[in-house]
């Protein structure tokens, strides 16, 4: 039996924010549409159109070959807090191209490294 990854794997969706969009604007709190391009991470079941679920066996293989990579998305205004997820290498490269943002994994605190010895 294959195990499905429910929340740890995301796909990048890129869309233009227009009145005919199936999703509301990611920037404004209301349903306003600004005509800008949005890029956001979604679990496969919430993608439009819906994507196939990711299974643990496939994720291990894709991680070993470099097709799946880790990403940390920091929370707004909360220091080191944020979400850790796995994404395709292509989606990560596209996100970097669209936003000019690097999303490195946060460094381990020095105390944790010293305690491990």
Coordinates of C-alpha atoms in Angstrom, one line a residue:
X1 CA 0.0 0.0 0.0
X2 CA 1.4 3.4 -0.9
X3 CA 1.4 6.2 1.6
X4 CA 0.2 9.6 0.4
X5 CA 1.9 12.8 1.5
X6 CA -0.9 15.1 2.6
X7 CA 0.7 18.5 3.6
X8 CA 4.4 18.4 3.2
X9 CA 4.6 18.6 -0.6
X10 CA 3.4 21.7 -2.5
X11 CA 3.1 22.8 -6.2
X12 CA 3.6 26.4 -7.3
X13 CA 0.6 27.9 -9.0
X14 CA 1.1 31.1 -11.0
X15 CA -1.9 33.0 -12.2
X16 CA -3.0 36.5 -13.2
X17 CA -5.4 38.2 -10.7
X18 CA -8.4 39.1 -12.8
X19 CA -12.2 39.2 -12.1
X20 CA -12.7 35.8 -13.8
X21 CA -10.1 34.1 -11.5
X22 CA -11.3 31.1 -9.6
X23 CA -9.3 32.2 -6.5
X24 CA -9.5 35.6 -4.7
X25 CA -6.6 38.0 -4.7
X26 CA -3.7 36.9 -2.5
X27 CA -2.6 40.5 -1.7
X28 CA -5.9 42.2 -0.8
X29 CA -8.2 41.0 2.0
X30 CA -11.2 41.5 -0.2
X31 CA -12.1 39.9 -3.5
X32 CA -10.5 42.7 -5.4
X33 CA -8.5 41.8 -8.5
X34 CA -5.4 43.9 -9.4
X35 CA -4.3 42.4 -12.7
X36 CA -1.0 41.3 -11.2
X37 CA 0.7 37.9 -11.3
X38 CA 0.4 35.8 -8.1
X39 CA 2.5 32.8 -7.3
X40 CA 1.5 30.6 -4.3
X41 CA 2.2 27.1 -3.0
X42 CA -0.7 24.6 -2.8
X43 CA -1.1 21.0 -1.8
X44 CA -2.0 18.8 -4.8
X45 CA -5.7 18.4 -3.7
X46 CA -6.1 22.2 -3.7
X47 CA -4.4 23.0 -7.0
X48 CA -6.6 24.2 -9.9
X49 CA -6.8 21.9 -11.8
X50 CA -6.4 19.3 -9.1
X51 CA -3.0 17.4 -9.2
X52 CA -2.3 13.7 -8.5
X53 CA -1.3 13.0 -4.9
X54 CA 2.4 12.5 -4.0
X55 CA 3.4 9.1 -2.6
X56 CA 6.2 8.7 -0.1
X57 CA 8.0 6.2 -2.4
X58 CA 8.0 8.7 -5.3
X59 CA 9.1 11.5 -3.0
X60 CA 12.1 9.6 -1.7
X61 CA 13.2 8.7 -5.3
X62 CA 12.7 12.3 -6.5
X63 CA 14.6 13.7 -3.5
X64 CA 17.5 11.3 -4.1
X65 CA 17.7 12.5 -7.8
X66 CA 17.4 16.2 -6.9
X67 CA 13.9 16.5 -8.6
X68 CA 12.3 17.3 -5.2
X69 CA 14.0 19.9 -3.0
X70 CA 13.3 21.5 0.4
X71 CA 12.0 25.0 0.8
X72 CA 11.4 27.2 3.8
X73 CA 8.8 30.0 3.4
X74 CA 9.2 32.4 6.3
X75 CA 6.1 33.8 8.0
X76 CA 5.6 37.5 7.6
X77 CA 7.1 39.4 10.6
X78 CA 7.7 36.4 12.8
X79 CA 11.4 36.0 12.8
X80 CA 12.5 32.4 12.0
X81 CA 9.0 31.0 12.0
X82 CA 7.6 29.6 8.7
X83 CA 6.7 26.5 6.7
X84 CA 9.0 23.8 5.6
X85 CA 7.9 21.9 2.5
X86 CA 9.2 19.8 -0.4
X87 CA 8.6 21.1 -3.9
X88 CA 9.8 20.3 -7.4
X89 CA 13.2 21.8 -8.4
X90 CA 11.4 23.4 -11.4
X91 CA 8.8 25.1 -9.2
X92 CA 11.5 26.4 -6.8
X93 CA 13.5 27.8 -9.8
X94 CA 10.4 29.5 -11.2
X95 CA 9.5 31.0 -7.8
X96 CA 13.0 32.5 -7.6
X97 CA 12.8 33.8 -11.1
X98 CA 9.4 35.5 -10.5
X99 CA 10.2 37.0 -7.1
X100 CA 14.0 37.3 -7.0
X101 CA 13.7 35.8 -3.5
X102 CA 16.0 33.2 -2.1
X103 CA 14.3 30.8 0.2
X104 CA 17.2 29.1 2.1
X105 CA 16.6 26.8 5.0
X106 CA 17.1 28.6 8.3
X107 CA 20.4 27.9 10.0
X108 CA 20.4 25.6 13.0
X109 CA 20.9 27.5 16.3
X110 CA 24.5 27.2 17.6
X111 CA 23.3 25.7 20.9
X112 CA 21.7 22.8 19.0
X113 CA 24.9 22.0 17.2
X114 CA 26.9 22.1 20.4
X115 CA 24.4 20.0 22.4
X116 CA 24.5 17.2 19.8
X117 CA 28.2 16.4 20.6

